[in-house]
Coordinates of C-alpha atoms in Angstrom, one line a residue:
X134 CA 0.0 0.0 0.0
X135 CA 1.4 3.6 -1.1
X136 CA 2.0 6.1 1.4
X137 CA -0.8 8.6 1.9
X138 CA 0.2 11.7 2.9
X139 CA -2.1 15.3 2.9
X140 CA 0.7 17.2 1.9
X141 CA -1.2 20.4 1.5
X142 CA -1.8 20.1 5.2
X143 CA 1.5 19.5 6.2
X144 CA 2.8 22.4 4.2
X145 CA 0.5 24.9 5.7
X146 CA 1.0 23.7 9.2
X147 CA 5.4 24.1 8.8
X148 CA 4.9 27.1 6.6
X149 CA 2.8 28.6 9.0
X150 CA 5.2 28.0 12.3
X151 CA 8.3 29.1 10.5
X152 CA 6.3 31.7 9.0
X153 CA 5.3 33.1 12.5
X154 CA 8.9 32.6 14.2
X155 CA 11.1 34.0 11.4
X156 CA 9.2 36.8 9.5
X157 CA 11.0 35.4 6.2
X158 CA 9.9 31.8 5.0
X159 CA 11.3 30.9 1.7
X160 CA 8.7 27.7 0.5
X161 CA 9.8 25.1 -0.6
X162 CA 8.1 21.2 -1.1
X163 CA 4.9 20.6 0.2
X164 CA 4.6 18.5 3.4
X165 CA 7.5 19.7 5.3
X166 CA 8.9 22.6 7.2
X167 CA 10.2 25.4 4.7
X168 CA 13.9 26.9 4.9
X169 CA 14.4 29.7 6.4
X170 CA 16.0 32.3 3.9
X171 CA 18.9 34.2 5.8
X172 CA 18.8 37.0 3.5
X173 CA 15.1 38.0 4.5
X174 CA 16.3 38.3 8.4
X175 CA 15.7 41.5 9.3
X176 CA 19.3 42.3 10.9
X177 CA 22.5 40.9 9.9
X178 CA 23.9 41.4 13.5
X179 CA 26.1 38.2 15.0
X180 CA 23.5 35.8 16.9
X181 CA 25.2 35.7 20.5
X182 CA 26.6 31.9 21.7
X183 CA 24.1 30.1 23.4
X184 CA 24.6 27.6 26.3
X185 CA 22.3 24.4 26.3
X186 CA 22.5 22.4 28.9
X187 CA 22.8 18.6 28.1
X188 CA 23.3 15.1 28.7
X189 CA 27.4 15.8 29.5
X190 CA 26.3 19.3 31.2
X191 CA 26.3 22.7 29.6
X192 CA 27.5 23.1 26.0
X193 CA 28.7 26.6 24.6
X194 CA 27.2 26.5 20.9
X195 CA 27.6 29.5 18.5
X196 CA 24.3 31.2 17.8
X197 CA 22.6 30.1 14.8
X198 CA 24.8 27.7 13.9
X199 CA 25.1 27.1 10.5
X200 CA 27.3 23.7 9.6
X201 CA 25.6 20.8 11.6
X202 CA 26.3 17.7 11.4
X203 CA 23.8 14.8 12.7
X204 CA 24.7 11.5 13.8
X205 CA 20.8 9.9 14.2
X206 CA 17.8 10.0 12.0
X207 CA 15.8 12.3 15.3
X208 CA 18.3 15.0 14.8
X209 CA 18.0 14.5 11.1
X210 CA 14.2 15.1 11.1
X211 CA 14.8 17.9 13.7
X212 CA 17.3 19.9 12.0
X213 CA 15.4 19.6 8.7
X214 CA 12.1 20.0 10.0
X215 CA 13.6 23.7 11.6
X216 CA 14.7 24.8 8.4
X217 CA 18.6 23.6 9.1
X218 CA 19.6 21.2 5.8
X219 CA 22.6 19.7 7.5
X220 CA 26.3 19.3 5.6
X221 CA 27.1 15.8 7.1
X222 CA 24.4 12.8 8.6
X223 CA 25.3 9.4 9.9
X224 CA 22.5 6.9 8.8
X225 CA 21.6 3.6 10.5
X226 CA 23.8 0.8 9.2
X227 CA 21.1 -1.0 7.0
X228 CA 19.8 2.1 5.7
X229 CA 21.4 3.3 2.3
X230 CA 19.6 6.3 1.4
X231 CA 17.9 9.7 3.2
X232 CA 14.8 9.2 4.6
X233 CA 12.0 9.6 1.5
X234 CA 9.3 11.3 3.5
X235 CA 11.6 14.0 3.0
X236 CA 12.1 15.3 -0.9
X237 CA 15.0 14.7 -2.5
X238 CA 15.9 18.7 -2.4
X239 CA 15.8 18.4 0.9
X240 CA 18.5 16.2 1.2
X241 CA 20.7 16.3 -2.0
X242 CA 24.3 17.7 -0.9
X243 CA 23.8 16.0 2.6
X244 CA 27.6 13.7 2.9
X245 CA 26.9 10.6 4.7
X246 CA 29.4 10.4 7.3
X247 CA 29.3 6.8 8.6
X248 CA 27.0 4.4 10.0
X249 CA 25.0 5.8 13.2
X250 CA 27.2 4.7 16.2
X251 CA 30.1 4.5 14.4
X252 CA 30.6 7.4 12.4
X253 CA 33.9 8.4 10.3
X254 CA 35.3 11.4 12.5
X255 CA 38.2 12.4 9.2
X256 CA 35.0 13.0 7.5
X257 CA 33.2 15.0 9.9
X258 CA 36.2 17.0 10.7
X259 CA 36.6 17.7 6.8
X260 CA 33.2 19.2 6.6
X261 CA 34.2 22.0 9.5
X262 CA 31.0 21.5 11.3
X263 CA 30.1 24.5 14.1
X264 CA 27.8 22.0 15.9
X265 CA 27.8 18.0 16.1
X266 CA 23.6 16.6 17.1
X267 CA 23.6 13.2 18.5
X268 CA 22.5 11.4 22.0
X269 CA 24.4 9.7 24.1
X270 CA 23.1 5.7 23.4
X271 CA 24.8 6.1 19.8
X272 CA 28.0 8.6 20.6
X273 CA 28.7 8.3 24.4
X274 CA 31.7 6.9 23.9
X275 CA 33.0 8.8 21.5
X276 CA 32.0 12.3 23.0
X277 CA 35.2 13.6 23.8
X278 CA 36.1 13.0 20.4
X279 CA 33.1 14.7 19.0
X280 CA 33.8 17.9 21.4
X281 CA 37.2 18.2 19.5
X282 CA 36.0 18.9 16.1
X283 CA 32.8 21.2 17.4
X284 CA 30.7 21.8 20.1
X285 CA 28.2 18.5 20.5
X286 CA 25.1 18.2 22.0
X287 CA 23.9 15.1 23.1
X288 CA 20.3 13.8 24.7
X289 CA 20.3 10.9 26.7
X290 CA 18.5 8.5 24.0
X291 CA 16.3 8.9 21.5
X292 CA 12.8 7.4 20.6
X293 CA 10.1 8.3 22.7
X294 CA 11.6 11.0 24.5
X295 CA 11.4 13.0 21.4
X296 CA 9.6 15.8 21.8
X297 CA 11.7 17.5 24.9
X298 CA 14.8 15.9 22.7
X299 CA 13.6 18.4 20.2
X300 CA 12.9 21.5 22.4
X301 CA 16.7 20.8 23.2
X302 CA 18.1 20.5 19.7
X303 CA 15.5 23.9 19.0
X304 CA 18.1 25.9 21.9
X305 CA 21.3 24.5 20.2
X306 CA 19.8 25.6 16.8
X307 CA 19.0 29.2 17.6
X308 CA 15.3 28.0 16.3
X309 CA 12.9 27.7 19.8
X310 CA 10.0 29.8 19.0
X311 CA 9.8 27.9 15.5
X312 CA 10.4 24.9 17.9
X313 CA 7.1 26.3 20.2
X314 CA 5.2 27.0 16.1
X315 CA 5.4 23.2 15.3
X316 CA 5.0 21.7 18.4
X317 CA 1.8 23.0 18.9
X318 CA 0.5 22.5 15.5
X319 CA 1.4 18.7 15.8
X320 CA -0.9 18.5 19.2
X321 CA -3.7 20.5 16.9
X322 CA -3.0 17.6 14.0
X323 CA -3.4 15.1 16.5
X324 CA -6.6 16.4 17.9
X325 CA -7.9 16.2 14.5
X326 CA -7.1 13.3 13.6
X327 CA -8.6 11.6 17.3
X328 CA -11.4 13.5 16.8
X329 CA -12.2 12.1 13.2
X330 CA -11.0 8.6 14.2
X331 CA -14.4 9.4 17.5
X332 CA -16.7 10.3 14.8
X333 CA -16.0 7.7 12.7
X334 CA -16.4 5.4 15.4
X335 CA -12.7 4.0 15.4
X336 CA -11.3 5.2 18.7
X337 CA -11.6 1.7 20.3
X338 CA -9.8 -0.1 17.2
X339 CA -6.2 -1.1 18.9
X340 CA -3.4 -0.8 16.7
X341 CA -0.5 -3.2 16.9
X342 CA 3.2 -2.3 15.9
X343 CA 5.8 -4.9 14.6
X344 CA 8.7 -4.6 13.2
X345 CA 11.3 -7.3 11.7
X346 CA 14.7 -6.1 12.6
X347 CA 17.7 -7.6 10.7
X348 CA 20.0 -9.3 13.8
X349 CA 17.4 -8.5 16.0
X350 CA 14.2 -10.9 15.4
X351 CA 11.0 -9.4 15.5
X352 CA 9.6 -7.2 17.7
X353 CA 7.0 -5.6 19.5
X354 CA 6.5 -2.1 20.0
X355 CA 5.0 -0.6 23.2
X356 CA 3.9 3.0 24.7
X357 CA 7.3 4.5 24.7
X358 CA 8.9 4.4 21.7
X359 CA 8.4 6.7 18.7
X360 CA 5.4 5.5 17.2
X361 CA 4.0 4.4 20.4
X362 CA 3.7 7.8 21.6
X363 CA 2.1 9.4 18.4
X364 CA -0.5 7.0 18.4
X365 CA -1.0 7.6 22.4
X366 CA -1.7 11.6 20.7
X367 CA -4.3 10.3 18.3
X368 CA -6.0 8.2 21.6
X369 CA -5.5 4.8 19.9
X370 CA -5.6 2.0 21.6
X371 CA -3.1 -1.0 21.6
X372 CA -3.0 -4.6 22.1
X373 CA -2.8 -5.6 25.1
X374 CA 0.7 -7.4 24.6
X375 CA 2.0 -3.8 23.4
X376 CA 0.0 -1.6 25.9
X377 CA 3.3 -1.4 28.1
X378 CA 5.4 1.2 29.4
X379 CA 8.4 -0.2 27.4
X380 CA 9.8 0.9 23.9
X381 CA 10.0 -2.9 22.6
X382 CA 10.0 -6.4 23.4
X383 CA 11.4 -9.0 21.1
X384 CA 8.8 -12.3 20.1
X385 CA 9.9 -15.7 18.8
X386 CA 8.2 -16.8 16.2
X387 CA 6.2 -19.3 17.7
X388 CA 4.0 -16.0 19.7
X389 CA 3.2 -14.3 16.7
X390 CA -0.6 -14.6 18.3
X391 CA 1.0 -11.6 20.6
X392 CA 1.6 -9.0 17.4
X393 CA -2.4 -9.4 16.4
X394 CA -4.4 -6.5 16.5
X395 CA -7.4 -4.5 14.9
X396 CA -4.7 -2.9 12.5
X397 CA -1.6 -4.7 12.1
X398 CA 1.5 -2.6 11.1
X399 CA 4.4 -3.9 10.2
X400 CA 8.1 -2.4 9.1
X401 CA 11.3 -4.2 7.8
X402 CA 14.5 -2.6 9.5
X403 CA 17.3 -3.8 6.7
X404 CA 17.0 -7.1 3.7
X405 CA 13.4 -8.0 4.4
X406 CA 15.0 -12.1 3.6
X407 CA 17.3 -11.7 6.0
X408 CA 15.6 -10.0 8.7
X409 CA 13.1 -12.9 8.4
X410 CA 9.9 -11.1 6.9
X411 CA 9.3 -13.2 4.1
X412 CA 9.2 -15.9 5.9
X413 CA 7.1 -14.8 8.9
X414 CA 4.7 -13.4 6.6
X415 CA 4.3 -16.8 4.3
X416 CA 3.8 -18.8 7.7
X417 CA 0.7 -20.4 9.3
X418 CA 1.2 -18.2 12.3
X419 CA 1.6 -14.8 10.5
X420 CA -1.7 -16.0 8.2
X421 CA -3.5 -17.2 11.1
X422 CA -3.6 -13.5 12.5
X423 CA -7.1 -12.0 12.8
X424 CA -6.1 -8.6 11.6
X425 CA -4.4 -10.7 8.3
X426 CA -7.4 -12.9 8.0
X427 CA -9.4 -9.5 8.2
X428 CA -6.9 -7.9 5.2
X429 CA -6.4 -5.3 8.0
X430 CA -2.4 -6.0 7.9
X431 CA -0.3 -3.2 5.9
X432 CA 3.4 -3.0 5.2
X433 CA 5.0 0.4 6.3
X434 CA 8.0 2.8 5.6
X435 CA 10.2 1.6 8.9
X436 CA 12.5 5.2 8.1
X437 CA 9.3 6.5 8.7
X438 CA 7.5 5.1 11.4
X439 CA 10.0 3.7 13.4
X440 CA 13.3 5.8 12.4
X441 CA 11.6 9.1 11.6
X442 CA 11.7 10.6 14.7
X443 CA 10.5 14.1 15.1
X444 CA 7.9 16.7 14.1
X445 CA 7.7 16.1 10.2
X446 CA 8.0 12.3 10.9
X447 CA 5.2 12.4 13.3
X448 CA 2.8 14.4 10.9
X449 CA 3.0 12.0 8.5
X450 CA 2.1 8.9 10.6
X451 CA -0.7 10.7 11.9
X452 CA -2.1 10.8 8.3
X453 CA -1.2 7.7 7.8
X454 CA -2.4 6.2 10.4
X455 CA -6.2 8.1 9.4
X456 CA -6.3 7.0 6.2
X457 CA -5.4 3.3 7.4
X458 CA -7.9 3.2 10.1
X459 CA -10.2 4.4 7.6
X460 CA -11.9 7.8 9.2

């Protein structure tokens, strides 16, 4: 099934945030924030540094800063989403191109630097960065590394903290009334969209999340993770297997029974042989599903719902998730 997506929607609610925040938009493609044009600022004075206070304690980042560099797909999605198209990304391992919820304009000229977790530092120090965007689960280790080549700010984790995650990477960005413009027309999307799933009677459908991960079997996902929490904003329920306070659990074969659902949606995370899809989904478990038996079972973009963590990623799963629930 294609991705649905109400682009016109989308483009209105970034356009209008930026457009609040910054006095000079610049459009650009539908369905995502706009750039922000630096020659429609109204002053060309230098943007003071800014300390944010992080993970590894206060960081001293220069204002507005310009040459980011991202080492996770949430900073990714946050940078881009505030207008910030950044020179170098690391991408999951299994991943071998930019996220397509975003257009390609959006993310031609981006050099991949590495794998996420194990980034190639030569490369990031080539590109000059002023500001390095990770979290500590990938880059702990390598912080002190990071701090040499340019002032790095670093969350905790990522996943379903990812909303205060991006109020932080809005302060390092010199972007946190933008920040405030999207964040509250996300929580106005996701009122719409519970409020159409009520009138169309849907609210009590429960929605399960699965995921086959290359290495890592197949899993369940629960309340807090990514996805988890956007559908908690949209007030849809969850099996009763994934209506936990945990991000994922990981399910042997032999419990499929445990990923049913109303709606079943499902992601591949690297080769969909290898990770085992194919072979879960040609089984007598996997066909013995309600929600397959019901054709209520759809395949979904994992960079998006599971990897696409932030504002722009999060509008588009909430449309999604509409249009599959069928309001």
């Amino acid at each position: 099934m294609h991705r649905i997506t109400r682009r016109t929607l989308l483009a209105g609610l970034g356009g209008a945030a930026l457009a609040a925040c910054t006095g000079g938009v610049r459009h650009q493609a539908p369905g995502t924030a706009d750039s922000v044009d630096p020659s429609a600022s109204p002053s060309a004075a230098p943007v003071p540094p800014v300390t944010v206070n992080t993970v590894t304690g206060p960081v001293r980042v220069p204002g507005k800063p310009m040459r980011v560099v991202v080492l996770d797909t949430d900073v990714l999605d946050s940078a881009l989403t505030l207008g910030i198209t950044p020179v170098g990304a690391a991408l999951p391992s299994r991943d071998t191109s930019y996220p397509d919820y975003w257009p390609a304009p959006r993310t031609t000229g981006i050099r991949l630097v590495g794998p996420a977790g194990a980034p190639d530092l030569p490369t990031v120090r080539a590109l000059r960065p002023d500001l390095i965007l990770s979290n500590q689960t990938r880059d702990g280790d390598r912080y002190d590394q990071l701090r040499e080549l340019a002032p790095t700010v670093l969350t905790q984790t990522t996943g379903a903290p990812w909303k205060a995650n991006f109020r932080l990477h809005a302060q390092a960005l010199s972007r946190e009334a933008a920040a405030e413009a999207f964040a509250d027309s996300y929580q106005k999307h996701a009122g719409q969209v519970a409020q159409a799933l009520s009138d169309a009677k849907l609210s009590g459908r429960k929605v399960s999340l699965v995921r086959f991960v290359e290495g890592g079997g197949i899993r369940l996902y629960g309340r807090q993770s990514f996805p988890g929490t956007v559908l908690a904003d949209a007030q849809v329920g969850r099996p009763d297997s994934q209506n936990t306070d945990q991000s994922d659990v990981e399910v042997p074969p032999d419990q499929l029974g445990r990923a049913d659902g109303d709606l079943l949606l499902y992601a591949t995370y690297g080769d969909p042989e290898r990770a085992g899809t194919n072979a879960v989904l040609a089984s007598p478990g996997w066909q013995a599903l309600g929600a397959v038996k019901a054709h209520r079972a759809f395949p979904v973009d994992d960079q998006l719902w599971f990897q696409g963590i932030g504002y722009t990623g999060a509008n588009y799963v909430l449309d999604e998730l509409q249009r599959f629930l069928g309001a």
